[in-house]
């Protein structure tokens, strides 16, 4: 349907592992970065300011000095007020609402000379601080007043917002950084230097040239690769993307419609989490530069580099992988010439191709289990009743499964999403072997039994993070014993009861017996609803309440004299036994999912 495309745009890039990453793969950690306020001087200031002859400059703020060689513009918000301020013999331009913060950061006092709207400054040219070219003043809705100056340093090759706004103004997509994070010959002055090592050099360069208004260091949340534990960069590289906003197949809107109308969420807040992720997710970069994985079955013309991405050829490769029993090795072992017999380049008609070295994003691998597993294995259904995962998967598996299924099949791969929290220690701290606070489920089973472990899982509201401790298992064990002893009591009082001959009709029962059955019917409704909504903790609490209050403390306590001292075959005693019989029958069914062993014994 035309939404798988190859393009060069900024993606998360790991210099340590030299591969692209999708947004779903990254994690944020604290990171120390330079915080610099840089001046871009204007030569044609007479177009909008003629009050004096002092130098006039736009002030940008960035925490990535290494991206300045790729700067081609400064973005302003069209509707924000921008002031021209005098200080220390020069005039500076920045957002009026950020004046107080900039005065605090720089230690300067600014005198307001003039105020303009951002849209009044569009098209002005400022001089790059250390390269012989202009930086164009452009407008963008992505500009905010949360931090900085309201004048956003724009390098289309190193930022997604920069790239998108750059398309409108036809800015170059420059990315003078190689796979390992070193400058290329596109920035010859620092060619071969790693970008992190270049940061202080660029800061020093700006200070010496007089373009540094102020600088410091800040600690902020920054994207990292969870595998290498190293910081990521945005870098423009040729990659394969699934387009989210194609005119002919608006995948984002289809995903939002499905997320809002077709899916049940447990807990309900999962709906907001997923829709917000879908609303803001960029085009999905599905290619990776790694040595091993599921190959992207495309080929490149050896003459002009044009991609041969033919759906029939892809199907042929996939079928051969299945039949050969070699899996992906089948693609790697066979030369490109054998795969591409009869094909020629659509651009230059050349007939020799090389194989793609890119592999698929692993989130694509897991995300398409709807087609690879649900649709092919006997006993499974498409769509599935539920997908179940942790709260971190709204941006991961949940999202990639939904997006890929809508792209390929036109519908969601699941009817419901269940999101669980994570298990922490007794103090709410993450369990870690190094901390020695890990509780092994096998040890719990050994000490308390699998029934207790399962009952604990049902007891907790899994939609949140939960704490676990041996004390908790002791309390759960007490609840289990109370329920078990009650079931034993009920069984023990049916020793002389024959359901074929001794059942008493409801109308002939005492008011107490009728009350017990009424309460039990209420329990059945509550527990059934809880099961249907996957609220197992409500099942636990409803059952515990019924066993503790309605049965043990009320009905059975009153019933003891009747069961033990009244006439054995009398109607009143048989009525109570009838109630007990019904209770045992249906309680064992109600309990089965969370008290499986006990239900089976009964």
Coordinates of C-alpha atoms in Angstrom, one line a residue:
X1 CA 0.0 0.0 0.0
X2 CA 3.0 2.3 -0.5
X3 CA 3.9 3.1 3.1
X4 CA 7.2 1.2 3.2
X5 CA 9.7 3.7 1.9
X6 CA 13.5 4.3 1.9
X7 CA 14.7 7.8 2.8
X8 CA 17.4 9.8 4.5
X9 CA 16.2 11.4 7.7
X10 CA 17.4 11.7 11.3
X11 CA 17.0 8.6 13.4
X12 CA 18.3 7.7 16.8
X13 CA 21.8 6.4 16.3
X14 CA 24.1 4.5 18.6
X15 CA 27.8 5.4 17.8
X16 CA 29.0 2.6 20.1
X17 CA 27.1 -0.2 18.3
X18 CA 26.9 1.7 15.0
X19 CA 23.2 1.1 14.4
X20 CA 19.9 2.9 14.2
X21 CA 17.3 2.5 16.9
X22 CA 13.5 3.0 17.0
X23 CA 11.9 5.3 19.7
X24 CA 10.6 2.1 21.4
X25 CA 14.1 0.8 22.0
X26 CA 15.6 3.8 23.8
X27 CA 15.7 4.5 27.5
X28 CA 16.4 7.8 29.3
X29 CA 19.1 8.4 31.8
X30 CA 20.7 11.4 33.5
X31 CA 23.5 12.8 31.3
X32 CA 25.9 15.8 31.8
X33 CA 25.9 18.1 28.8
X34 CA 27.2 21.5 27.9
X35 CA 24.6 24.2 28.1
X36 CA 25.6 27.1 25.7
X37 CA 24.0 30.3 24.6
X38 CA 25.4 31.3 21.2
X39 CA 25.0 34.5 19.2
X40 CA 24.3 34.5 15.5
X41 CA 24.9 38.0 14.2
X42 CA 22.6 39.8 11.7
X43 CA 24.1 41.8 8.8
X44 CA 20.8 43.0 7.3
X45 CA 19.3 44.4 10.5
X46 CA 18.2 47.6 8.8
X47 CA 15.2 45.6 7.5
X48 CA 13.6 45.5 10.9
X49 CA 15.7 47.6 13.4
X50 CA 17.3 51.0 12.8
X51 CA 17.5 52.5 16.2
X52 CA 21.3 52.2 16.5
X53 CA 24.4 50.8 14.9
X54 CA 25.3 48.3 17.6
X55 CA 25.8 44.6 16.6
X56 CA 22.6 42.7 16.5
X57 CA 22.4 38.9 17.1
X58 CA 19.9 36.1 17.6
X59 CA 20.6 34.0 20.7
X60 CA 20.2 30.3 20.5
X61 CA 20.6 27.7 23.3
X62 CA 21.8 24.1 22.8
X63 CA 23.1 21.2 24.8
X64 CA 24.8 19.7 21.7
X65 CA 27.5 22.0 20.5
X66 CA 28.7 19.2 18.2
X67 CA 25.6 19.8 16.0
X68 CA 26.5 23.4 15.2
X69 CA 28.5 22.5 12.1
X70 CA 25.2 21.2 10.6
X71 CA 23.2 24.3 11.5
X72 CA 21.4 25.9 8.6
X73 CA 18.6 27.9 10.3
X74 CA 17.1 29.4 13.5
X75 CA 13.5 28.5 14.2
X76 CA 11.1 31.0 15.8
X77 CA 7.5 30.5 16.8
X78 CA 5.3 32.7 14.5
X79 CA 3.1 33.9 17.3
X80 CA 5.6 34.5 20.1
X81 CA 6.8 38.0 21.0
X82 CA 10.6 38.4 20.5
X83 CA 12.4 41.3 22.1
X84 CA 15.4 43.2 20.9
X85 CA 17.5 43.9 24.1
X86 CA 20.6 46.0 24.7
X87 CA 23.4 44.8 27.0
X88 CA 27.2 45.3 27.0
X89 CA 27.3 47.3 23.8
X90 CA 25.3 44.9 21.6
X91 CA 21.7 44.1 20.9
X92 CA 20.3 40.6 21.3
X93 CA 17.1 38.9 20.1
X94 CA 15.2 36.3 22.1
X95 CA 11.7 35.4 23.3
X96 CA 10.3 38.1 25.6
X97 CA 8.8 35.6 28.0
X98 CA 12.2 34.1 28.6
X99 CA 14.0 37.3 29.4
X100 CA 14.0 36.8 33.2
X101 CA 15.4 33.3 32.9
X102 CA 18.2 34.5 30.4
X103 CA 19.1 37.4 32.8
X104 CA 19.5 34.9 35.6
X105 CA 21.6 32.5 33.5
X106 CA 23.9 35.2 32.0
X107 CA 24.0 37.6 35.0
X108 CA 23.2 40.5 32.7
X109 CA 20.4 43.1 32.8
X110 CA 18.7 43.7 29.5
X111 CA 17.1 46.9 28.3
X112 CA 14.1 46.3 26.0
X113 CA 14.4 48.3 22.7
X114 CA 11.7 46.8 20.5
X115 CA 9.3 43.8 20.4
X116 CA 8.4 41.9 17.2
X117 CA 6.3 38.8 16.4
X118 CA 8.2 35.8 15.3
X119 CA 6.4 35.9 11.9
X120 CA 7.8 39.4 11.4
X121 CA 11.4 38.0 11.3
X122 CA 10.9 35.2 8.8
X123 CA 13.5 35.2 6.1
X124 CA 16.1 37.2 7.9
X125 CA 19.6 35.8 7.5
X126 CA 22.1 35.5 10.3
X127 CA 25.8 34.6 10.0
X128 CA 26.9 31.2 11.2
X129 CA 29.3 31.7 14.1
X130 CA 32.2 29.8 12.6
X131 CA 31.3 28.7 9.1
X132 CA 31.2 30.9 6.0
X133 CA 27.4 30.6 5.4
X134 CA 24.1 32.1 6.5
X135 CA 21.6 30.6 8.9
X136 CA 18.0 31.4 7.8
X137 CA 15.4 32.6 10.2
X138 CA 12.4 30.2 9.8
X139 CA 9.1 29.6 11.6
X140 CA 8.0 26.4 13.4
X141 CA 5.2 25.3 15.7
X142 CA 7.6 23.0 17.5
X143 CA 9.3 26.0 19.2
X144 CA 8.3 26.3 22.9
X145 CA 9.0 28.6 25.9
X146 CA 9.9 25.8 28.2
X147 CA 13.6 26.4 28.2
X148 CA 16.3 28.2 26.2
X149 CA 15.7 31.4 24.2
X150 CA 12.8 30.7 22.0
X151 CA 15.2 30.8 19.1
X152 CA 15.9 27.2 18.2
X153 CA 19.2 26.1 16.6
X154 CA 18.1 24.0 13.6
X155 CA 20.2 21.3 12.1
X156 CA 18.0 19.2 9.8
X157 CA 20.4 16.3 9.8
X158 CA 20.4 16.0 13.6
X159 CA 16.9 16.4 14.8
X160 CA 13.4 15.2 13.7
X161 CA 11.7 18.6 14.3
X162 CA 14.6 20.2 12.5
X163 CA 14.2 17.9 9.6
X164 CA 10.5 18.3 9.3
X165 CA 10.6 22.1 9.4
X166 CA 13.6 22.1 7.1
X167 CA 11.6 20.3 4.4
X168 CA 9.3 23.3 4.2
X169 CA 12.2 25.7 3.7
X170 CA 14.2 23.3 1.5
X171 CA 17.2 23.3 3.9
X172 CA 20.1 20.9 3.3
X173 CA 20.1 17.7 5.4
X174 CA 23.7 17.8 6.5
X175 CA 25.1 15.2 8.9
X176 CA 28.9 15.5 8.9
X177 CA 29.2 12.6 11.4
X178 CA 30.1 8.9 10.5
X179 CA 28.8 5.7 12.0
X180 CA 31.2 5.8 14.9
X181 CA 30.3 9.3 15.9
X182 CA 33.3 11.0 14.3
X183 CA 33.3 14.1 12.1
X184 CA 33.7 13.4 8.4
X185 CA 35.4 15.5 5.7
X186 CA 32.2 17.5 5.5
X187 CA 33.6 19.3 8.5
X188 CA 37.4 19.1 7.8
X189 CA 38.5 21.2 10.7
X190 CA 37.7 18.4 13.1
X191 CA 37.6 15.4 10.8
X192 CA 38.1 12.2 12.7
X193 CA 37.3 13.7 16.1
X194 CA 34.6 12.1 18.1
X195 CA 31.6 14.4 18.7
X196 CA 31.8 14.1 22.5
X197 CA 35.4 15.1 22.4
X198 CA 34.5 17.9 20.0
X199 CA 32.1 19.6 22.4
X200 CA 34.7 21.4 24.5
X201 CA 36.6 22.3 21.4
X202 CA 33.6 24.0 19.9
X203 CA 32.8 25.7 23.1
X204 CA 36.4 27.1 23.2
X205 CA 36.1 28.1 19.6
X206 CA 32.9 30.1 20.3
X207 CA 34.4 31.8 23.4
X208 CA 37.5 32.9 21.4
X209 CA 35.4 34.3 18.5
X210 CA 33.1 36.2 20.8
X211 CA 29.9 34.2 19.9
X212 CA 29.5 32.7 23.3
X213 CA 27.0 34.6 25.5
X214 CA 27.4 32.2 28.4
X215 CA 28.0 28.5 29.0
X216 CA 27.8 26.0 31.8
X217 CA 27.0 22.3 32.3
X218 CA 23.7 20.7 33.1
X219 CA 22.5 17.3 34.1
X220 CA 19.3 16.3 32.1
X221 CA 17.4 13.3 30.9
X222 CA 19.0 12.0 27.7
X223 CA 18.3 9.1 25.4
X224 CA 20.6 6.0 25.8
X225 CA 20.9 2.6 24.2
X226 CA 19.9 0.1 26.9
X227 CA 22.3 -2.5 25.4
X228 CA 25.5 -0.4 25.2
X229 CA 24.4 1.9 28.1
X230 CA 25.8 4.8 26.0
X231 CA 24.2 8.1 24.9
X232 CA 22.5 8.2 21.5
X233 CA 22.6 10.9 18.8
X234 CA 20.2 11.9 16.0
X235 CA 21.9 11.3 12.7
X236 CA 20.6 11.4 9.1
X237 CA 21.2 8.1 7.4
X238 CA 19.5 6.1 4.6
X239 CA 16.9 3.8 6.3
X240 CA 13.7 2.0 5.6
X241 CA 10.6 3.5 7.2
X242 CA 6.9 2.7 7.6
X243 CA 5.1 6.0 6.9
X244 CA 2.6 7.0 9.5
X245 CA 0.9 9.8 7.7
X246 CA 0.8 8.8 4.0
X247 CA -2.0 10.6 2.1
X248 CA -3.3 7.4 0.5
X249 CA -3.0 5.2 3.6
X250 CA -3.1 7.3 6.8
X251 CA -1.7 4.7 9.2
X252 CA -1.6 6.9 12.2
X253 CA -5.2 7.8 12.0
X254 CA -6.2 4.2 11.4
X255 CA -4.3 3.2 14.5
X256 CA -5.8 6.0 16.6
X257 CA -9.3 5.0 15.4
X258 CA -8.7 1.3 16.4
X259 CA -7.2 2.3 19.7
X260 CA -10.1 4.5 20.6
X261 CA -13.0 2.4 19.3
X262 CA -12.0 -1.3 19.0
X263 CA -9.9 -2.2 22.0
X264 CA -10.7 -2.9 25.7
X265 CA -8.1 -1.7 28.2
X266 CA -7.2 -3.1 31.6
X267 CA -6.5 -0.9 33.4
X268 CA -8.5 1.8 31.6
X269 CA -5.6 4.3 31.7
X270 CA -3.9 2.1 29.1
X271 CA -6.0 3.8 26.4
X272 CA -4.6 7.2 27.1
X273 CA -1.0 5.8 27.2
X274 CA -1.3 4.0 23.9
X275 CA -3.2 6.8 22.0
X276 CA -0.7 9.4 23.2
X277 CA 2.2 7.2 21.9
X278 CA 0.5 6.8 18.6
X279 CA -0.3 10.4 18.2
X280 CA 3.3 11.5 18.6
X281 CA 5.3 8.6 17.1
X282 CA 7.5 9.5 14.1
X283 CA 7.6 7.3 11.0
X284 CA 8.7 3.9 12.1
X285 CA 12.4 3.2 11.2
X286 CA 12.4 -0.6 10.6
X287 CA 15.9 -1.1 9.4
X288 CA 19.0 -1.8 11.6
X289 CA 22.7 -2.0 10.9
X290 CA 23.6 -5.1 12.8
X291 CA 25.5 -8.2 11.8
X292 CA 22.8 -10.8 12.4
X293 CA 19.0 -10.8 12.4
X294 CA 16.0 -11.1 10.1
X295 CA 17.2 -9.7 6.7
X296 CA 15.4 -7.0 4.8
X297 CA 15.0 -8.8 1.5
X298 CA 15.8 -5.9 -0.9
X299 CA 18.7 -5.5 -3.3
X300 CA 20.6 -2.4 -4.6
X301 CA 21.6 -1.7 -8.2
X302 CA 25.4 -1.9 -8.4
X303 CA 25.4 0.9 -11.0
X304 CA 23.1 3.6 -9.5
X305 CA 22.3 2.3 -6.0
X306 CA 18.5 2.3 -6.7
X307 CA 16.6 -0.2 -4.4
X308 CA 14.9 -3.2 -5.8
X309 CA 12.1 -3.8 -3.3
X310 CA 9.7 -6.1 -5.2
X311 CA 6.9 -7.7 -3.2
X312 CA 6.9 -10.9 -5.4
X313 CA 10.6 -11.3 -4.9
X314 CA 10.2 -10.9 -1.2
X315 CA 7.5 -13.6 -1.2
X316 CA 9.8 -15.9 -3.2
X317 CA 12.6 -15.4 -0.6
X318 CA 10.2 -15.9 2.3
X319 CA 8.8 -19.1 0.8
X320 CA 12.3 -20.5 0.2
X321 CA 13.3 -19.7 3.8
X322 CA 10.4 -21.7 5.0
X323 CA 11.0 -24.7 2.7
X324 CA 14.8 -24.9 3.1
X325 CA 14.7 -25.4 6.9
X326 CA 17.6 -23.0 7.0
X327 CA 15.5 -20.0 7.9
X328 CA 17.3 -16.6 7.4
X329 CA 20.6 -18.3 6.6
X330 CA 19.0 -19.2 3.2
X331 CA 19.0 -15.5 2.3
X332 CA 22.6 -15.0 3.4
X333 CA 24.1 -18.1 1.8
X334 CA 22.6 -17.6 -1.7
X335 CA 24.3 -14.9 -3.9
X336 CA 22.4 -11.9 -5.0
X337 CA 22.6 -12.9 -8.7
X338 CA 20.6 -16.1 -8.0
X339 CA 17.8 -14.2 -6.2
X340 CA 17.5 -11.5 -8.9
X341 CA 17.4 -13.6 -12.1
X342 CA 15.2 -11.8 -14.6
X343 CA 15.2 -8.4 -12.7
X344 CA 16.7 -5.2 -13.9
X345 CA 17.0 -1.8 -12.3
X346 CA 13.9 0.4 -12.9
X347 CA 16.1 3.5 -12.9
X348 CA 19.0 2.6 -15.2
X349 CA 18.1 -0.9 -16.5
X350 CA 21.3 -2.4 -14.9
X351 CA 21.0 -6.1 -14.1
X352 CA 23.6 -6.6 -11.4
X353 CA 22.6 -6.2 -7.7
X354 CA 24.0 -6.4 -4.3
X355 CA 22.2 -7.7 -1.2
X356 CA 21.0 -5.4 1.5
X357 CA 23.0 -5.7 4.7
X358 CA 20.3 -4.2 6.9
X359 CA 18.2 -6.3 9.2
X360 CA 14.7 -5.7 10.6
X361 CA 14.0 -3.9 13.8
X362 CA 13.5 -6.7 16.5
X363 CA 10.3 -4.9 17.4
X364 CA 9.1 -5.7 13.9
X365 CA 10.0 -9.3 14.5
X366 CA 7.8 -9.5 17.7
X367 CA 5.2 -7.1 16.4
X368 CA 4.2 -9.3 13.5
X369 CA 3.4 -12.4 15.5
X370 CA -0.2 -11.7 14.5
X371 CA 0.6 -12.9 11.0
X372 CA 3.5 -15.2 11.7
X373 CA 1.9 -17.0 14.7
X374 CA -1.8 -16.2 15.2
X375 CA -2.8 -16.7 11.6
X376 CA -0.7 -19.8 11.0
X377 CA -0.9 -22.0 14.1
X378 CA -3.8 -24.2 14.8
X379 CA -5.8 -23.3 17.9
X380 CA -4.9 -19.6 17.8
X381 CA -7.2 -16.8 16.7
X382 CA -6.8 -13.5 14.9
X383 CA -7.5 -11.2 16.5
X384 CA -6.4 -12.5 19.8
X385 CA -8.6 -12.0 22.9
X386 CA -5.8 -10.3 24.8
X387 CA -2.2 -9.1 24.5
X388 CA -0.6 -9.0 27.9
X389 CA 2.6 -7.2 28.8
X390 CA 4.2 -4.7 31.2
X391 CA 3.5 -1.0 31.3
X392 CA 6.6 -0.2 29.3
X393 CA 5.1 -1.8 26.2
X394 CA 2.7 0.9 25.1
X395 CA 5.6 2.3 23.2
X396 CA 7.0 -1.1 22.4
X397 CA 5.2 -4.4 21.5
X398 CA 1.6 -3.1 21.9
X399 CA 2.3 -0.2 19.5
X400 CA 4.3 -2.1 16.9
X401 CA 1.8 -5.0 16.9
X402 CA -1.1 -2.6 16.3
X403 CA 0.7 -0.5 13.7
X404 CA 2.0 -3.5 11.7
X405 CA -1.3 -5.4 11.8
X406 CA -3.2 -2.3 10.6
X407 CA -0.7 -1.8 7.8
X408 CA -0.8 -5.5 6.7
X409 CA -4.3 -6.7 7.7
X410 CA -6.4 -3.6 8.2
X411 CA -7.5 -4.4 11.7
X412 CA -6.1 -4.6 15.3
X413 CA -4.5 -8.0 16.2
X414 CA -6.1 -8.0 19.7
X415 CA -9.4 -7.3 21.3
X416 CA -8.0 -6.2 24.7
X417 CA -4.8 -5.0 26.1
X418 CA -3.8 -5.9 29.6
X419 CA -1.1 -3.9 31.2
X420 CA 0.7 -5.1 34.4
X421 CA 3.1 -3.4 36.7
X422 CA 6.4 -4.8 38.0
X423 CA 7.2 -6.7 41.2
X424 CA 9.4 -4.9 43.7
X425 CA 10.8 -6.0 47.1
X426 CA 9.1 -5.3 50.4
X427 CA 10.3 -1.7 50.5
X428 CA 9.2 -1.0 46.9
X429 CA 12.7 -1.2 45.5
X430 CA 13.5 -2.9 42.2
X431 CA 14.7 -6.4 42.7
X432 CA 18.4 -6.9 41.8
X433 CA 20.8 -9.8 42.3
X434 CA 23.5 -7.3 43.2
X435 CA 21.3 -5.9 46.0
X436 CA 20.4 -9.4 47.2
X437 CA 16.7 -8.6 47.4
X438 CA 15.4 -11.0 44.7
X439 CA 12.6 -13.4 45.8
X440 CA 12.7 -16.5 43.6
X441 CA 9.3 -17.9 42.6
X442 CA 10.7 -21.4 42.8
X443 CA 11.7 -20.8 46.5
X444 CA 8.2 -19.5 47.2
X445 CA 6.6 -22.6 45.7
X446 CA 9.0 -24.7 47.7
X447 CA 8.1 -23.0 50.9
X448 CA 4.5 -22.1 50.5
X449 CA 3.3 -24.1 47.4
X450 CA 2.2 -23.1 43.9
X451 CA -1.4 -22.5 45.1
X452 CA -0.2 -19.7 47.5
X453 CA 1.9 -18.1 44.8
X454 CA -1.0 -18.1 42.4
X455 CA -3.3 -16.7 45.0
X456 CA -0.9 -13.9 45.8
X457 CA -0.9 -13.0 42.1
X458 CA -4.7 -12.8 42.1
X459 CA -4.6 -10.8 45.4
X460 CA -2.6 -8.0 44.0
X461 CA -3.9 -5.3 41.6
X462 CA -1.5 -6.1 38.8
X463 CA -2.2 -2.8 37.0
X464 CA 0.3 -1.2 39.4
X465 CA 3.8 -2.0 40.6
X466 CA 3.5 -4.4 43.6
X467 CA 5.7 -5.2 46.6
X468 CA 6.5 -8.8 47.6
X469 CA 7.7 -10.2 50.9
X470 CA 7.6 -13.3 53.0
X471 CA 5.2 -11.5 55.4
X472 CA 2.8 -11.1 52.5
X473 CA 2.9 -14.8 51.7
X474 CA 2.1 -15.6 55.4
X475 CA -1.0 -13.4 55.2
X476 CA -2.1 -15.0 51.9
X477 CA -1.5 -18.4 53.5
X478 CA -3.9 -17.5 56.4
X479 CA -6.6 -16.5 53.9
X480 CA -6.1 -19.8 52.0
X481 CA -6.4 -21.8 55.2
X482 CA -9.6 -20.0 56.2
X483 CA -11.1 -20.8 52.8
X484 CA -9.9 -24.3 52.8
X485 CA -11.2 -25.0 56.3
X486 CA -14.6 -23.6 55.3
X487 CA -14.7 -25.8 52.2
X488 CA -13.8 -28.8 54.4
X489 CA -16.6 -27.9 56.8
X490 CA -19.1 -27.7 53.9
X491 CA -18.0 -31.1 52.6
X492 CA -18.1 -32.6 56.0
X493 CA -21.8 -31.7 56.4
X494 CA -22.9 -33.4 53.2
X495 CA -21.8 -36.9 54.4
X496 CA -25.5 -38.1 54.7
X497 CA -26.9 -35.9 51.9
X498 CA -28.1 -37.4 48.6
X499 CA -28.8 -34.7 46.0
X500 CA -31.1 -37.1 44.1
X501 CA -33.6 -37.4 47.0
X502 CA -32.8 -34.8 49.7
X503 CA -32.8 -31.5 47.8
X504 CA -35.3 -29.0 49.3
X505 CA -37.1 -26.4 47.0
X506 CA -36.2 -22.8 47.4
X507 CA -39.8 -21.9 48.5
X508 CA -39.6 -24.4 51.3
X509 CA -36.3 -23.1 52.8
X510 CA -36.0 -20.9 55.8
X511 CA -35.4 -17.2 55.4
X512 CA -31.8 -17.7 56.5
X513 CA -31.2 -20.3 53.8
X514 CA -32.8 -18.0 51.2
X515 CA -30.6 -15.1 52.4
X516 CA -27.5 -17.2 52.0
X517 CA -28.4 -18.1 48.4
X518 CA -29.3 -14.5 47.6
X519 CA -25.9 -13.4 48.9
X520 CA -24.3 -16.2 46.9
X521 CA -26.0 -15.1 43.7
X522 CA -24.7 -11.6 44.3
X523 CA -21.2 -13.1 44.7
X524 CA -21.5 -15.0 41.4
X525 CA -22.5 -11.8 39.5
X526 CA -19.6 -9.8 41.1
X527 CA -17.0 -12.5 40.5
X528 CA -18.1 -13.2 36.9
X529 CA -17.9 -9.5 36.1
X530 CA -14.5 -9.3 37.6
X531 CA -13.2 -12.3 35.6
X532 CA -14.7 -10.8 32.4
X533 CA -12.8 -7.6 33.0
X534 CA -9.6 -9.4 34.1
X535 CA -9.8 -7.9 37.6
X536 CA -8.6 -10.9 39.4
X537 CA -7.8 -9.0 42.6
X538 CA -11.6 -8.2 42.8
X539 CA -12.3 -12.0 42.5
X540 CA -9.9 -12.6 45.5
X541 CA -11.5 -9.9 47.7
X542 CA -15.1 -10.8 46.8
X543 CA -14.4 -14.5 47.7
X544 CA -12.5 -13.6 50.8
X545 CA -15.4 -11.3 52.0
X546 CA -18.0 -14.0 51.3
X547 CA -16.1 -16.8 53.1
X548 CA -15.2 -14.6 56.1
X549 CA -18.3 -12.6 56.7
X550 CA -21.3 -14.2 54.9
X551 CA -20.3 -17.8 55.5
X552 CA -18.0 -18.2 58.6
X553 CA -19.2 -15.3 60.7
X554 CA -22.9 -15.4 59.8
X555 CA -24.6 -18.3 58.0
X556 CA -22.5 -21.2 59.1
X557 CA -22.2 -19.9 62.7
X558 CA -26.0 -19.8 63.0
X559 CA -26.3 -23.1 61.1
X560 CA -24.2 -25.3 63.4
X561 CA -26.9 -26.2 65.9
X562 CA -29.3 -27.2 63.0
X563 CA -26.6 -29.3 61.4
X564 CA -25.4 -31.1 64.5
X565 CA -28.5 -31.4 66.8
X566 CA -31.6 -31.2 64.7
X567 CA -33.4 -34.2 63.1
X568 CA -31.1 -35.6 60.4
X569 CA -33.8 -36.0 57.8
X570 CA -35.8 -33.0 58.9
X571 CA -36.7 -30.4 56.2
X572 CA -34.8 -27.6 58.0
X573 CA -31.6 -29.6 58.1
X574 CA -32.0 -30.8 54.5
X575 CA -32.6 -27.2 53.4
X576 CA -29.3 -26.1 54.9
X577 CA -27.6 -29.1 53.3
X578 CA -29.2 -28.2 50.0
X579 CA -27.7 -24.7 50.3
X580 CA -24.3 -26.2 51.2
X581 CA -24.5 -28.5 48.2
X582 CA -25.2 -25.6 45.8
X583 CA -22.4 -23.5 47.4
X584 CA -19.8 -26.3 47.0
X585 CA -20.8 -26.9 43.4
X586 CA -20.5 -23.3 42.2
X587 CA -17.8 -22.1 44.6
X588 CA -15.4 -24.7 43.2
X589 CA -16.1 -23.3 39.7
X590 CA -15.7 -19.7 40.8
X591 CA -12.5 -20.4 42.6
X592 CA -10.9 -22.6 39.9
X593 CA -8.9 -20.0 38.1
X594 CA -7.2 -18.7 41.2
X595 CA -7.4 -21.7 43.6
X596 CA -7.0 -24.4 41.0
X597 CA -5.8 -27.2 43.3
X598 CA -8.4 -26.6 46.0
X599 CA -11.2 -26.5 43.4
X600 CA -9.9 -29.8 41.9
X601 CA -9.9 -31.5 45.4
X602 CA -13.4 -30.4 46.0

